[in-house]
């Protein structure tokens, strides 16, 4: 083992020859896992500012390999997981000083794949990520009882999804850029139902209204307000959105 100090940066090199599989605890209490590496490698740990940055190289070809390590930022955030080519890559967990956490897949230093984000206020998102964004299918539970299960694009509800309110109300249908847009069904806890088209988060176009009496009526809505009944039935004026 050798030590070196350059411009106030302390580092050390550990040379290992013909390693097949090894798990060991280093002097910093970190578990280092080297998997089925044949040949000579170098484990290089360098302390920069307040954190340790760990790298593992294959000495023969100079190519970095996968390893598990811990990275602590100066702001207190911490990452524990796999690395490749000096970037978070593979399974990992990230913790922030405010209590928020992420656990899941990383690719090239970003959240990519399946993961669970627990926000500081207690809200949770479980689902797909792409380049640190909610992208694909996800389940977002908001503190207070609201919940959305469906498709996301660029951190917004986008595509097919179902939104639940804490009072028992439920919307199932289309979203574009975070708002109800397209066809959707809104169900109320008292049994009322609206089936129809939406624009900018409001009923807009032809729709079907089913009241508490279970009588079905067809009408037209503009900007969230009913303007006429196409099939007369005589119950309710505007339907809340």
mmCIF file of C-alpha atoms in Angstrom:
data_model
loop_
_atom_site.group_PDB
_atom_site.id
_atom_site.type_symbol
_atom_site.label_atom_id
_atom_site.label_comp_id
_atom_site.label_asym_id
_atom_site.label_seq_id
_atom_site.Cartn_x
_atom_site.Cartn_y
_atom_site.Cartn_z
ATOM 1 C CA UNK A 1 0.000 0.000 0.000
ATOM 2 C CA UNK A 2 1.305 3.465 -0.839
ATOM 3 C CA UNK A 3 0.213 6.950 0.189
ATOM 4 C CA UNK A 4 0.592 10.194 -1.686
ATOM 5 C CA UNK A 5 -0.243 13.843 -1.066
ATOM 6 C CA UNK A 6 -0.579 16.328 -3.890
ATOM 7 C CA UNK A 7 -1.749 19.923 -3.322
ATOM 8 C CA UNK A 8 -3.350 19.014 -0.018
ATOM 9 C CA UNK A 9 -5.152 15.978 -1.443
ATOM 10 C CA UNK A 10 -4.421 12.722 0.311
ATOM 11 C CA UNK A 11 -4.706 9.480 -1.615
ATOM 12 C CA UNK A 12 -3.710 5.870 -1.370
ATOM 13 C CA UNK A 13 -3.237 3.037 -3.822
ATOM 14 C CA UNK A 14 -3.818 -0.635 -3.115
ATOM 15 C CA UNK A 15 -2.594 -3.142 -5.670
ATOM 16 C CA UNK A 16 -4.269 -6.545 -5.805
ATOM 17 C CA UNK A 17 -3.243 -9.372 -8.112
ATOM 18 C CA UNK A 18 -5.509 -12.081 -9.569
ATOM 19 C CA UNK A 19 -8.674 -11.316 -7.603
ATOM 20 C CA UNK A 20 -11.682 -13.516 -8.294
ATOM 21 C CA UNK A 21 -14.133 -12.380 -5.638
ATOM 22 C CA UNK A 22 -13.543 -10.337 -2.527
ATOM 23 C CA UNK A 23 -15.536 -8.362 -0.001
ATOM 24 C CA UNK A 24 -13.584 -6.355 2.541
ATOM 25 C CA UNK A 25 -14.010 -3.408 4.869
ATOM 26 C CA UNK A 26 -11.593 -0.596 4.307
ATOM 27 C CA UNK A 27 -10.162 1.710 6.966
ATOM 28 C CA UNK A 28 -13.106 4.082 6.538
ATOM 29 C CA UNK A 29 -15.727 1.486 7.447
ATOM 30 C CA UNK A 30 -16.883 1.096 3.844
ATOM 31 C CA UNK A 31 -17.542 -2.288 2.279
ATOM 32 C CA UNK A 32 -15.670 -2.760 -0.979
ATOM 33 C CA UNK A 33 -16.962 -5.495 -3.270
ATOM 34 C CA UNK A 34 -14.780 -6.615 -6.172
ATOM 35 C CA UNK A 35 -16.420 -9.227 -8.352
ATOM 36 C CA UNK A 36 -14.582 -11.840 -10.462
ATOM 37 C CA UNK A 37 -11.719 -9.688 -11.667
ATOM 38 C CA UNK A 38 -8.800 -11.656 -13.073
ATOM 39 C CA UNK A 39 -5.540 -9.773 -13.336
ATOM 40 C CA UNK A 40 -4.125 -6.783 -11.514
ATOM 41 C CA UNK A 41 -6.296 -3.909 -10.372
ATOM 42 C CA UNK A 42 -5.767 -0.755 -8.395
ATOM 43 C CA UNK A 43 -8.174 0.530 -5.751
ATOM 44 C CA UNK A 44 -7.648 4.264 -5.550
ATOM 45 C CA UNK A 45 -9.224 6.380 -2.805
ATOM 46 C CA UNK A 46 -8.691 10.125 -2.823
ATOM 47 C CA UNK A 47 -9.917 12.563 -0.197
ATOM 48 C CA UNK A 48 -11.054 15.838 -1.738
ATOM 49 C CA UNK A 49 -12.442 18.480 0.636
ATOM 50 C CA UNK A 50 -14.758 16.593 3.014
ATOM 51 C CA UNK A 51 -15.527 13.399 1.106
ATOM 52 C CA UNK A 52 -13.769 10.301 -0.122
ATOM 53 C CA UNK A 53 -13.888 9.575 -3.826
ATOM 54 C CA UNK A 54 -13.201 5.965 -4.628
ATOM 55 C CA UNK A 55 -12.129 4.514 -7.972
ATOM 56 C CA UNK A 56 -11.197 1.038 -9.109
ATOM 57 C CA UNK A 57 -9.138 0.530 -12.258
ATOM 58 C CA UNK A 58 -7.922 -2.521 -14.109
ATOM 59 C CA UNK A 59 -4.230 -1.814 -14.271
ATOM 60 C CA UNK A 60 -3.586 -3.846 -17.414
ATOM 61 C CA UNK A 61 -5.973 -1.909 -19.677
ATOM 62 C CA UNK A 62 -6.651 1.210 -17.610
ATOM 63 C CA UNK A 63 -10.408 0.691 -17.751
ATOM 64 C CA UNK A 64 -12.548 1.470 -14.729
ATOM 65 C CA UNK A 65 -14.771 -1.342 -13.493
ATOM 66 C CA UNK A 66 -17.937 -1.479 -11.419
ATOM 67 C CA UNK A 67 -17.707 -1.201 -7.665
ATOM 68 C CA UNK A 68 -19.764 -0.286 -4.629
ATOM 69 C CA UNK A 69 -18.865 2.826 -2.693
ATOM 70 C CA UNK A 70 -20.057 5.783 -0.644
ATOM 71 C CA UNK A 71 -19.929 9.419 -1.713
ATOM 72 C CA UNK A 72 -20.688 12.227 0.768
ATOM 73 C CA UNK A 73 -21.281 15.724 -0.605
ATOM 74 C CA UNK A 74 -20.207 18.837 1.251
ATOM 75 C CA UNK A 75 -23.904 19.730 1.750
ATOM 76 C CA UNK A 76 -24.462 16.477 3.655
ATOM 77 C CA UNK A 77 -26.128 14.499 0.859
ATOM 78 C CA UNK A 78 -24.899 10.908 0.628
ATOM 79 C CA UNK A 79 -24.916 8.250 -2.096
ATOM 80 C CA UNK A 80 -24.360 4.571 -1.351
ATOM 81 C CA UNK A 81 -24.287 2.231 -4.301
ATOM 82 C CA UNK A 82 -22.615 1.134 -7.484
ATOM 83 C CA UNK A 83 -20.357 3.178 -9.737
ATOM 84 C CA UNK A 84 -18.992 2.785 -13.231
ATOM 85 C CA UNK A 85 -16.665 5.112 -15.124
ATOM 86 C CA UNK A 86 -16.674 7.531 -12.189
ATOM 87 C CA UNK A 87 -20.481 7.893 -12.266
ATOM 88 C CA UNK A 88 -23.367 6.471 -10.256
ATOM 89 C CA UNK A 89 -24.366 3.401 -12.252
ATOM 90 C CA UNK A 90 -26.508 0.486 -11.097
ATOM 91 C CA UNK A 91 -28.431 0.102 -7.847
ATOM 92 C CA UNK A 92 -27.985 2.861 -5.310
ATOM 93 C CA UNK A 93 -29.489 4.934 -2.530
ATOM 94 C CA UNK A 94 -29.238 8.694 -2.106
ATOM 95 C CA UNK A 95 -30.095 10.577 1.098
ATOM 96 C CA UNK A 96 -30.438 14.343 1.591
ATOM 97 C CA UNK A 97 -30.113 16.387 4.808
ATOM 98 C CA UNK A 98 -33.824 17.346 4.733
ATOM 99 C CA UNK A 99 -34.823 13.674 5.035
ATOM 100 C CA UNK A 100 -35.622 12.991 1.370
ATOM 101 C CA UNK A 101 -34.328 9.716 -0.099
ATOM 102 C CA UNK A 102 -34.126 7.936 -3.436
ATOM 103 C CA UNK A 103 -33.474 4.249 -3.885
ATOM 104 C CA UNK A 104 -33.316 2.570 -7.252
ATOM 105 C CA UNK A 105 -31.539 2.477 -10.593
ATOM 106 C CA UNK A 106 -28.851 4.857 -11.823
ATOM 107 C CA UNK A 107 -27.291 5.108 -15.255
ATOM 108 C CA UNK A 108 -24.387 7.382 -16.162
ATOM 109 C CA UNK A 109 -24.802 9.458 -13.006
ATOM 110 C CA UNK A 110 -28.561 10.017 -13.270
ATOM 111 C CA UNK A 111 -31.705 8.336 -12.000
ATOM 112 C CA UNK A 112 -32.701 6.006 -14.829
ATOM 113 C CA UNK A 113 -34.962 2.977 -14.518
ATOM 114 C CA UNK A 114 -37.126 1.952 -11.570
ATOM 115 C CA UNK A 115 -36.915 3.728 -8.234
ATOM 116 C CA UNK A 116 -38.642 5.106 -5.159
ATOM 117 C CA UNK A 117 -38.392 8.780 -4.212
ATOM 118 C CA UNK A 118 -39.475 9.761 -0.696
ATOM 119 C CA UNK A 119 -39.770 13.528 -0.419
ATOM 120 C CA UNK A 120 -39.043 15.519 2.712
ATOM 121 C CA UNK A 121 -42.767 16.139 3.363
ATOM 122 C CA UNK A 122 -43.558 12.409 3.265
ATOM 123 C CA UNK A 123 -44.915 12.203 -0.287
ATOM 124 C CA UNK A 124 -43.636 9.211 -2.288
ATOM 125 C CA UNK A 125 -43.190 8.378 -5.955
ATOM 126 C CA UNK A 126 -42.625 4.791 -7.060
ATOM 127 C CA UNK A 127 -42.062 4.132 -10.718
ATOM 128 C CA UNK A 128 -39.969 4.880 -13.758
ATOM 129 C CA UNK A 129 -37.303 7.568 -14.067
ATOM 130 C CA UNK A 130 -35.404 8.931 -17.034
ATOM 131 C CA UNK A 131 -32.531 11.384 -16.642
ATOM 132 C CA UNK A 132 -33.680 12.287 -13.087
ATOM 133 C CA UNK A 133 -37.285 12.925 -14.212
ATOM 134 C CA UNK A 134 -40.566 11.092 -13.626
ATOM 135 C CA UNK A 135 -40.946 9.408 -17.003
ATOM 136 C CA UNK A 136 -43.151 6.428 -17.838
ATOM 137 C CA UNK A 137 -45.475 4.736 -15.372
ATOM 138 C CA UNK A 138 -45.546 5.829 -11.749
ATOM 139 C CA UNK A 139 -47.499 5.876 -8.499
ATOM 140 C CA UNK A 140 -47.331 9.223 -6.677
ATOM 141 C CA UNK A 141 -48.815 9.385 -3.169
ATOM 142 C CA UNK A 142 -49.183 12.918 -1.857
ATOM 143 C CA UNK A 143 -49.321 13.747 1.844
ATOM 144 C CA UNK A 144 -52.935 14.457 2.740
ATOM 145 C CA UNK A 145 -54.435 11.539 0.847
ATOM 146 C CA UNK A 146 -54.245 12.465 -2.845
ATOM 147 C CA UNK A 147 -52.751 9.937 -5.252
ATOM 148 C CA UNK A 148 -52.020 9.606 -8.964
ATOM 149 C CA UNK A 149 -51.310 6.308 -10.707
ATOM 150 C CA UNK A 150 -50.498 6.452 -14.389
ATOM 151 C CA UNK A 151 -48.194 7.772 -17.054
ATOM 152 C CA UNK A 152 -45.699 10.610 -16.664
ATOM 153 C CA UNK A 153 -43.693 12.716 -19.056
ATOM 154 C CA UNK A 154 -41.081 15.251 -17.962
ATOM 155 C CA UNK A 155 -42.258 15.157 -14.309
ATOM 156 C CA UNK A 156 -45.904 15.786 -15.264
ATOM 157 C CA UNK A 157 -48.996 13.602 -15.496
ATOM 158 C CA UNK A 158 -49.177 12.828 -19.194
ATOM 159 C CA UNK A 159 -51.142 10.053 -20.880
ATOM 160 C CA UNK A 160 -53.553 7.650 -19.211
ATOM 161 C CA UNK A 161 -53.933 7.837 -15.462
ATOM 162 C CA UNK A 162 -56.142 7.768 -12.390
ATOM 163 C CA UNK A 163 -56.230 10.542 -9.791
ATOM 164 C CA UNK A 164 -57.699 9.952 -6.320
ATOM 165 C CA UNK A 165 -58.786 12.679 -3.885
ATOM 166 C CA UNK A 166 -58.860 12.190 -0.134
ATOM 167 C CA UNK A 167 -62.648 12.764 -0.082
ATOM 168 C CA UNK A 168 -63.268 9.696 -2.268
ATOM 169 C CA UNK A 169 -63.546 11.455 -5.625
ATOM 170 C CA UNK A 170 -61.773 9.803 -8.561
ATOM 171 C CA UNK A 171 -60.860 10.791 -12.126
ATOM 172 C CA UNK A 172 -59.766 8.214 -14.676
ATOM 173 C CA UNK A 173 -58.715 9.286 -18.143
ATOM 174 C CA UNK A 174 -56.378 11.407 -20.239
ATOM 175 C CA UNK A 175 -53.812 13.972 -19.102
ATOM 176 C CA UNK A 176 -51.599 16.320 -21.084
ATOM 177 C CA UNK A 177 -48.837 18.317 -19.379
ATOM 178 C CA UNK A 178 -50.301 17.799 -15.925
ATOM 179 C CA UNK A 179 -53.954 18.686 -16.598
ATOM 180 C CA UNK A 180 -57.043 16.715 -17.595
ATOM 181 C CA UNK A 181 -57.240 16.834 -21.372
ATOM 182 C CA UNK A 182 -59.142 14.428 -23.632
ATOM 183 C CA UNK A 183 -61.631 11.819 -22.490
ATOM 184 C CA UNK A 184 -62.138 11.030 -18.828
ATOM 185 C CA UNK A 185 -64.561 9.790 -16.196
ATOM 186 C CA UNK A 186 -65.083 11.680 -12.935
ATOM 187 C CA UNK A 187 -66.740 9.764 -10.084
ATOM 188 C CA UNK A 188 -68.032 11.380 -6.880
ATOM 189 C CA UNK A 189 -68.323 9.599 -3.520
ATOM 190 C CA UNK A 190 -72.105 10.208 -3.492
ATOM 191 C CA UNK A 191 -72.518 8.187 -6.699
ATOM 192 C CA UNK A 192 -72.634 10.957 -9.334
ATOM 193 C CA UNK A 193 -70.599 10.346 -12.497
ATOM 194 C CA UNK A 194 -69.475 12.467 -15.432
ATOM 195 C CA UNK A 195 -68.228 10.779 -18.608
ATOM 196 C CA UNK A 196 -66.960 13.019 -21.348
ATOM 197 C CA UNK A 197 -64.321 15.325 -22.744
ATOM 198 C CA UNK A 198 -61.994 17.705 -20.945
ATOM 199 C CA UNK A 199 -59.910 20.711 -21.921
ATOM 200 C CA UNK A 200 -57.440 22.549 -19.685
ATOM 201 C CA UNK A 201 -58.662 20.594 -16.671
ATOM 202 C CA UNK A 202 -62.376 21.343 -17.188
ATOM 203 C CA UNK A 203 -65.330 19.592 -18.814
ATOM 204 C CA UNK A 204 -65.504 20.739 -22.412
ATOM 205 C CA UNK A 205 -67.628 19.187 -25.146
ATOM 206 C CA UNK A 206 -70.244 16.451 -25.137
ATOM 207 C CA UNK A 207 -70.621 14.405 -21.984
ATOM 208 C CA UNK A 208 -72.852 12.065 -20.026
ATOM 209 C CA UNK A 209 -74.004 12.953 -16.520
ATOM 210 C CA UNK A 210 -75.375 10.299 -14.186
ATOM 211 C CA UNK A 211 -77.017 11.715 -11.073
ATOM 212 C CA UNK A 212 -77.754 10.222 -7.687
ATOM 213 C CA UNK A 213 -81.005 8.844 -9.094
ATOM 214 C CA UNK A 214 -78.940 6.921 -11.693
ATOM 215 C CA UNK A 215 -80.748 8.707 -14.533
ATOM 216 C CA UNK A 216 -78.377 9.237 -17.455
ATOM 217 C CA UNK A 217 -78.432 12.593 -19.261
ATOM 218 C CA UNK A 218 -76.405 13.807 -22.216
ATOM 219 C CA UNK A 219 -75.297 17.414 -22.371
ATOM 220 C CA UNK A 220 -72.743 19.903 -23.624
ATOM 221 C CA UNK A 221 -70.156 21.633 -21.459
ATOM 222 C CA UNK A 222 -67.931 24.607 -22.204
ATOM 223 C CA UNK A 223 -65.084 25.594 -19.897
ATOM 224 C CA UNK A 224 -66.484 23.484 -17.062
ATOM 225 C CA UNK A 225 -70.100 24.689 -17.315
ATOM 226 C CA UNK A 226 -73.092 22.883 -18.753
ATOM 227 C CA UNK A 227 -74.697 25.035 -21.444
ATOM 228 C CA UNK A 228 -77.495 22.674 -22.564
ATOM 229 C CA UNK A 229 -78.995 19.242 -22.246
ATOM 230 C CA UNK A 230 -79.078 17.241 -25.445
ATOM 231 C CA UNK A 231 -81.330 14.677 -23.820
ATOM 232 C CA UNK A 232 -83.523 16.339 -21.237
ATOM 233 C CA UNK A 233 -83.615 14.944 -17.739
ATOM 234 C CA UNK A 234 -83.845 17.884 -15.429
ATOM 235 C CA UNK A 235 -81.335 17.406 -12.623
ATOM 236 C CA UNK A 236 -78.331 19.534 -11.705
ATOM 237 C CA UNK A 237 -76.972 22.651 -13.359
ATOM 238 C CA UNK A 238 -73.192 23.029 -13.406
ATOM 239 C CA UNK A 239 -71.114 20.050 -12.438
ATOM 240 C CA UNK A 240 -68.127 20.783 -10.251
ATOM 241 C CA UNK A 241 -64.774 19.882 -11.824
#
